[in-house]
Coordinates of C-alpha atoms in Angstrom, one line a residue:
R1 CA 80.6 -30.9 -50.3
S2 CA 78.4 -27.8 -50.5
F3 CA 74.7 -28.0 -49.8
T4 CA 74.0 -27.0 -53.4
A5 CA 76.1 -29.9 -54.8
F6 CA 74.6 -32.3 -52.4
A7 CA 71.0 -31.1 -53.2
S8 CA 71.6 -31.6 -56.9
H9 CA 71.5 -35.4 -56.4
L10 CA 68.2 -35.3 -54.5
P11 CA 64.7 -35.7 -55.9
F12 CA 63.0 -32.3 -56.5
H13 CA 60.5 -32.6 -53.6
T14 CA 63.2 -33.9 -51.2
Y15 CA 65.4 -30.9 -52.0
F16 CA 62.8 -28.5 -50.9
E17 CA 62.0 -30.5 -47.7
V18 CA 65.7 -30.5 -46.7
R19 CA 66.0 -26.8 -47.5
S20 CA 62.9 -26.0 -45.5
E21 CA 64.2 -28.0 -42.6
R22 CA 67.5 -26.0 -42.7
M23 CA 65.6 -22.8 -42.7
R24 CA 63.5 -23.9 -39.7
I25 CA 66.6 -24.8 -37.8
A26 CA 68.1 -21.4 -38.6
V27 CA 65.0 -19.6 -37.4
L28 CA 65.0 -21.6 -34.1
I29 CA 68.7 -20.8 -33.5
S30 CA 68.1 -17.1 -34.1
S31 CA 65.1 -17.0 -31.8
F32 CA 67.0 -18.8 -29.1
L33 CA 69.9 -16.3 -29.3
V34 CA 67.4 -13.4 -29.2
L35 CA 65.8 -14.9 -26.0
L36 CA 69.3 -15.2 -24.5
L37 CA 70.0 -11.5 -25.1
L38 CA 66.6 -10.2 -24.0
P39 CA 67.1 -10.5 -20.2
T40 CA 70.4 -8.5 -20.4
A41 CA 68.9 -5.8 -22.6
H42 CA 65.8 -5.7 -20.4
A43 CA 67.9 -5.5 -17.2
S44 CA 70.0 -2.7 -18.6
S45 CA 66.9 -0.7 -19.6
Q46 CA 65.7 -0.9 -16.0
L47 CA 68.9 0.5 -14.5
P48 CA 69.0 4.2 -13.6
V49 CA 70.6 6.6 -16.0
L50 CA 73.4 8.9 -14.7
R51 CA 74.0 12.0 -16.8
V52 CA 77.5 13.4 -16.3
G53 CA 78.5 16.8 -17.8
V54 CA 82.1 16.9 -19.0
L55 CA 84.2 19.5 -20.7
T56 CA 85.1 18.4 -24.2
Y57 CA 88.8 19.3 -23.5
G58 CA 89.0 18.4 -19.8
T59 CA 91.2 15.8 -18.1
L60 CA 88.1 14.1 -16.7
N61 CA 87.8 12.5 -20.1
W62 CA 90.8 10.3 -19.2
E63 CA 88.8 8.6 -16.6
L64 CA 85.5 8.6 -18.5
D65 CA 87.2 6.9 -21.5
I66 CA 87.4 3.9 -19.3
A67 CA 84.1 4.3 -17.5
K68 CA 82.1 4.5 -20.7
Q69 CA 83.3 1.0 -21.5
D70 CA 81.6 -0.5 -18.4
A71 CA 78.7 -2.8 -18.9
P72 CA 75.7 -1.2 -17.2
E73 CA 74.7 -4.4 -15.5
N74 CA 78.2 -4.6 -13.9
V75 CA 78.1 -1.1 -12.3
G76 CA 74.4 -0.7 -11.6
Y77 CA 73.7 2.3 -13.8
Q78 CA 73.7 3.5 -17.4
L79 CA 76.3 6.3 -17.9
E80 CA 75.4 9.1 -20.3
L81 CA 78.1 11.6 -21.0
V82 CA 77.0 15.2 -21.9
P83 CA 79.9 17.1 -23.5
L84 CA 80.0 20.9 -22.8
G85 CA 82.3 23.7 -23.9
S86 CA 83.1 25.6 -20.7
P87 CA 83.0 25.5 -16.9
Q88 CA 80.1 28.0 -17.0
A89 CA 78.2 25.7 -19.3
L90 CA 78.7 22.9 -16.8
T91 CA 77.3 24.8 -13.9
I92 CA 74.3 26.1 -16.0
A93 CA 73.5 22.6 -17.1
L94 CA 73.7 21.3 -13.5
Q95 CA 71.4 24.0 -12.2
G96 CA 69.0 23.6 -15.1
G97 CA 68.7 19.8 -14.6
A98 CA 70.3 19.0 -18.0
V99 CA 72.9 16.8 -16.2
D100 CA 73.1 15.1 -12.8
M101 CA 76.7 15.5 -11.9
I102 CA 79.7 17.6 -12.9
I103 CA 83.2 18.3 -11.7
G104 CA 83.4 21.7 -10.1
D105 CA 84.6 24.1 -7.4
W106 CA 83.5 23.6 -3.8
L107 CA 83.7 27.4 -3.2
W108 CA 81.2 27.9 -6.1
A109 CA 78.9 25.2 -4.6
A110 CA 79.1 26.7 -1.1
R111 CA 78.1 30.2 -2.4
Q112 CA 75.0 28.7 -4.0
H113 CA 73.8 27.7 -0.6
L114 CA 73.4 31.4 0.2
H115 CA 70.7 31.5 -2.5
Q116 CA 68.9 28.4 -1.4
R117 CA 70.5 26.4 -4.2
E118 CA 72.0 23.4 -2.3
F119 CA 74.6 21.1 -3.8
Y120 CA 76.8 18.3 -2.5
F121 CA 80.5 18.1 -3.0
Y122 CA 82.8 15.0 -3.0
P123 CA 86.5 15.1 -3.7
Y124 CA 87.8 14.4 -7.2
S125 CA 91.3 16.0 -7.4
T126 CA 93.8 17.8 -5.1
A127 CA 95.8 19.0 -8.1
A128 CA 96.1 22.8 -8.0
G129 CA 97.8 25.7 -9.6
T130 CA 101.6 25.8 -9.7
L131 CA 103.9 28.9 -10.1
I132 CA 106.5 28.1 -12.8
A133 CA 109.5 30.4 -13.3
S134 CA 111.8 31.0 -16.2
P135 CA 115.3 29.4 -15.9
A136 CA 116.7 32.8 -14.9
L137 CA 114.5 32.7 -11.7
S138 CA 115.1 29.1 -10.7
N139 CA 115.6 28.4 -7.0
Q140 CA 114.5 31.9 -6.0
S141 CA 111.6 33.0 -3.8
I142 CA 108.4 34.8 -5.0
K143 CA 110.1 38.1 -4.1
A144 CA 112.2 37.6 -7.2
L145 CA 109.2 38.5 -9.3
D146 CA 109.6 42.2 -8.4
G147 CA 109.6 44.1 -11.6
K148 CA 108.8 41.0 -13.7
T149 CA 105.9 39.9 -15.8
L150 CA 103.7 37.3 -14.4
G151 CA 101.1 35.3 -16.4
I152 CA 98.1 34.0 -14.6
A153 CA 95.6 31.4 -16.0
G154 CA 92.0 31.6 -15.0
G155 CA 91.6 35.4 -14.5
K156 CA 91.7 37.4 -11.3
A157 CA 88.7 35.8 -9.7
N158 CA 90.2 32.4 -9.0
K159 CA 91.5 30.6 -5.9
N160 CA 95.0 30.1 -7.2
Y161 CA 95.7 33.8 -7.7
I162 CA 94.2 34.9 -4.4
L163 CA 96.0 32.2 -2.4
Y164 CA 99.4 32.9 -4.0
R165 CA 98.9 36.6 -3.4
A166 CA 98.0 35.9 0.2
Y167 CA 101.2 33.8 0.6
A168 CA 103.4 36.6 -0.7
L169 CA 101.8 39.2 1.6
K170 CA 102.0 36.9 4.7
Q171 CA 105.5 35.6 4.2
F172 CA 107.3 38.6 2.6
N173 CA 104.9 41.5 2.9
V174 CA 104.9 42.0 -0.8
D175 CA 101.9 42.2 -3.1
I176 CA 102.4 40.4 -6.4
A177 CA 99.5 42.6 -7.8
S178 CA 101.8 45.6 -7.2
I179 CA 105.3 44.4 -7.8
T180 CA 104.6 42.5 -11.1
T181 CA 103.1 43.3 -14.4
I182 CA 100.3 40.7 -14.6
K183 CA 98.9 39.2 -17.8
F184 CA 95.8 37.1 -17.6
A185 CA 95.4 34.7 -20.5
A186 CA 94.5 31.1 -21.5
P187 CA 96.9 28.5 -20.3
P188 CA 98.2 27.4 -23.7
M189 CA 99.0 31.0 -24.6
L190 CA 100.8 31.5 -21.3
N191 CA 103.0 28.4 -21.9
S192 CA 103.9 29.8 -25.3
L193 CA 104.7 33.3 -23.9
L194 CA 107.0 31.8 -21.2
K195 CA 108.9 29.7 -23.7
R196 CA 109.4 32.7 -25.9
G197 CA 110.6 34.8 -23.0
D198 CA 107.7 37.3 -23.2
I199 CA 106.8 36.6 -19.6
D200 CA 109.0 35.6 -16.6
A201 CA 106.7 33.3 -14.7
V202 CA 103.3 31.7 -15.0
L203 CA 100.7 30.6 -12.4
T204 CA 98.9 27.9 -14.2
F205 CA 96.8 24.8 -13.9
W206 CA 98.4 21.5 -12.9
H207 CA 98.5 19.8 -16.3
Y208 CA 99.9 22.8 -18.1
A209 CA 102.5 23.1 -15.3
A210 CA 103.4 19.4 -15.9
V211 CA 104.1 20.2 -19.6
L212 CA 106.4 23.0 -18.6
T213 CA 108.3 21.0 -16.0
N214 CA 108.8 18.3 -18.6
D215 CA 110.6 21.0 -20.6
N216 CA 112.9 21.7 -17.7
Y217 CA 111.1 24.7 -16.3
T218 CA 111.3 24.9 -12.5
P219 CA 108.3 25.2 -10.1
M220 CA 108.9 28.3 -7.9
L221 CA 106.0 27.4 -5.6
T222 CA 103.3 24.8 -5.4
M223 CA 99.9 25.0 -3.8
Q224 CA 101.1 22.7 -1.0
D225 CA 103.7 25.2 -0.2
I226 CA 101.0 27.8 0.1
L227 CA 98.8 25.6 2.2
N228 CA 101.7 24.7 4.5
S229 CA 102.2 28.4 5.2
F230 CA 98.7 28.6 6.6
G231 CA 99.0 25.6 8.8
I232 CA 97.5 23.0 6.4
Q233 CA 99.9 20.1 6.2
K234 CA 97.9 17.7 4.0
E235 CA 96.3 17.8 0.6
V236 CA 92.9 19.4 0.2
P237 CA 90.5 18.9 -2.7
V238 CA 90.5 21.6 -5.3
L239 CA 87.7 20.1 -7.5
G240 CA 85.1 17.5 -6.8
W241 CA 81.8 16.0 -7.9
L242 CA 78.9 18.4 -7.6
F243 CA 75.2 17.4 -7.6
K244 CA 72.0 18.8 -6.3
R245 CA 71.2 18.0 -2.7
E246 CA 67.6 16.9 -3.4
W247 CA 68.7 14.7 -6.3
G248 CA 71.5 13.2 -4.2
D249 CA 69.3 12.4 -1.3
Q250 CA 66.9 10.6 -3.7
H251 CA 69.6 8.7 -5.5
A252 CA 72.1 7.9 -2.8
E253 CA 72.7 4.4 -4.0
L254 CA 73.4 5.5 -7.5
V255 CA 75.7 8.3 -6.3
N256 CA 77.7 6.0 -4.2
A257 CA 78.0 3.3 -6.9
F258 CA 79.3 5.9 -9.3
L259 CA 81.7 7.4 -6.8
Q260 CA 83.0 4.0 -5.9
R261 CA 83.6 3.2 -9.6
S262 CA 85.2 6.6 -10.2
Y263 CA 87.7 6.1 -7.4
A264 CA 88.4 2.5 -8.5
I265 CA 89.3 3.7 -12.0
R266 CA 91.6 6.4 -10.6
S267 CA 93.2 3.8 -8.3
M268 CA 93.9 1.6 -11.3
L269 CA 95.4 4.6 -13.2
N270 CA 97.5 5.2 -10.2
K271 CA 99.1 1.7 -10.3
Q272 CA 98.8 0.4 -13.8
D273 CA 100.9 2.1 -16.5
D274 CA 99.5 0.0 -19.3
M275 CA 96.0 1.4 -18.8
W276 CA 97.1 4.8 -20.0
K277 CA 97.9 3.4 -23.5
N278 CA 94.2 2.8 -24.1
I279 CA 92.9 6.3 -23.2
N280 CA 92.4 7.9 -26.5
S281 CA 91.7 11.4 -25.1
F282 CA 95.1 11.2 -23.5
T283 CA 97.3 9.5 -26.0
S284 CA 95.9 11.4 -29.0
K285 CA 96.4 14.8 -27.4
Y286 CA 99.8 14.6 -25.8
P287 CA 103.1 13.4 -27.4
A288 CA 104.8 10.4 -25.8
S289 CA 107.6 12.6 -24.4
V290 CA 105.3 14.6 -22.0
Q291 CA 103.0 11.7 -21.0
P292 CA 105.1 10.5 -18.1
A293 CA 105.0 14.0 -16.5
L294 CA 101.3 14.3 -16.9
I295 CA 100.7 10.8 -15.5
S296 CA 102.8 11.7 -12.5
A297 CA 101.0 14.9 -11.8
Y298 CA 97.6 13.3 -12.2
R299 CA 98.5 10.6 -9.7
A300 CA 99.7 13.1 -7.2
G301 CA 96.3 14.8 -7.4
I302 CA 94.2 11.7 -6.5
P303 CA 92.6 12.4 -3.1
T304 CA 93.4 10.1 -0.2
R305 CA 91.3 11.5 2.6
W306 CA 87.8 12.9 3.3
G307 CA 86.2 13.7 6.6
P308 CA 86.1 16.3 9.4
A309 CA 89.8 17.1 9.3
T310 CA 89.6 17.8 5.6
W311 CA 86.5 19.9 6.0
Q312 CA 88.3 22.0 8.7
D313 CA 91.2 22.6 6.3
M314 CA 88.7 23.7 3.7
Q315 CA 87.2 26.2 6.2
T316 CA 90.7 27.5 6.8
I317 CA 91.2 28.1 3.1
L318 CA 87.9 29.9 2.9
R319 CA 89.0 32.2 5.7
V320 CA 92.2 33.0 3.9
I321 CA 90.4 33.7 0.7
K322 CA 87.9 35.8 2.5
Q323 CA 90.7 37.9 4.1
Y324 CA 92.6 38.5 0.9
D325 CA 89.8 38.7 -1.7
D326 CA 89.6 42.4 -1.7
A327 CA 86.5 42.7 -3.9
Q328 CA 84.9 39.6 -2.2
T329 CA 84.4 38.3 -5.8
L330 CA 84.9 34.7 -4.8
T331 CA 83.3 34.6 -1.4
G332 CA 80.6 37.2 -1.5
Q333 CA 78.7 37.0 1.8
L334 CA 79.9 33.5 2.5
D335 CA 81.7 33.3 5.9
T336 CA 81.7 29.5 6.5
L337 CA 81.2 26.4 4.6
P338 CA 77.9 24.7 5.3
T339 CA 78.4 21.2 6.7
S340 CA 75.5 20.1 4.4
L341 CA 77.9 20.7 1.5
F342 CA 79.9 17.6 2.2
W343 CA 78.7 14.3 0.8
Q344 CA 79.6 11.4 3.1
N345 CA 80.4 7.8 2.1
T346 CA 83.0 5.2 2.8
V347 CA 85.1 5.5 -0.4
L348 CA 87.6 7.8 1.2
G349 CA 86.3 7.8 4.7
S350 CA 88.8 5.2 6.0
H351 CA 91.7 7.4 4.8
E352 CA 91.0 10.5 7.0

């Protein structure tokens, strides 16, 4: 029976005594539960806060969708995501101290050292630009672009364009800047132009290339083809975690804990297909038909090595860019990568 029905048979004063007793018990239980939760809440509030800048539309969100579900007491830090609208906004926020870490370009970070702005770099992805051709140019070399229209994502001042141009000059003594009509545009527009037949090929970022290959377009060249031509036989990081040198030195334990967790998440994404179903920033943006191609390309870009051999390969890439970057837009006065750029820990160290 309900308490009200039961109480209706009690004397008036007994009814209020029973009711008061029930209220006291309820208060005691509530107080006990609060006390149970207080240590966890207090412990979390004592953990360091890590502010990560992230592009609102970037593929980093795939990993962070998982990372932001971590309980702070389990990973040793409180993760705070700071969404930003462009790569330039990321670097400005990092330099200004609005965020602690971002994903960025090692060449940009190296150039900052020339101006006494020192940053660390640690690999995040080896996925790089791919040259995708129209069906009419499938299975042909880059020389087949003579007289064609080439779309390039990212503008003239980017590593992809300079390295592909260097490859054509070295291998075939042709300059794609001269033999093609070049259109610089945003990646989504370039994909549309290629599908409409308005351009003949596109040099674009890895995830946009994956969408095209899923639609039966053929890669004419990959970045690994380019690197192989310059004697680099293994993958090299394109992008990585950037953070201020002074801050990193002061928060080494925090940095390593986060890098360990970041790599652990990507390792799980590399092996567990079911995890992808729970990544809203992935499943809500891309149709099911293209998701396998994107997952495959993402997995291919997970770094597997870091150490002196990788650093030497990065030095080689810098020399190639320096040689073929006519206006020195990317390199400026940078002649070599400072060894202080490379953050060292054991997450990837055993794979060198």
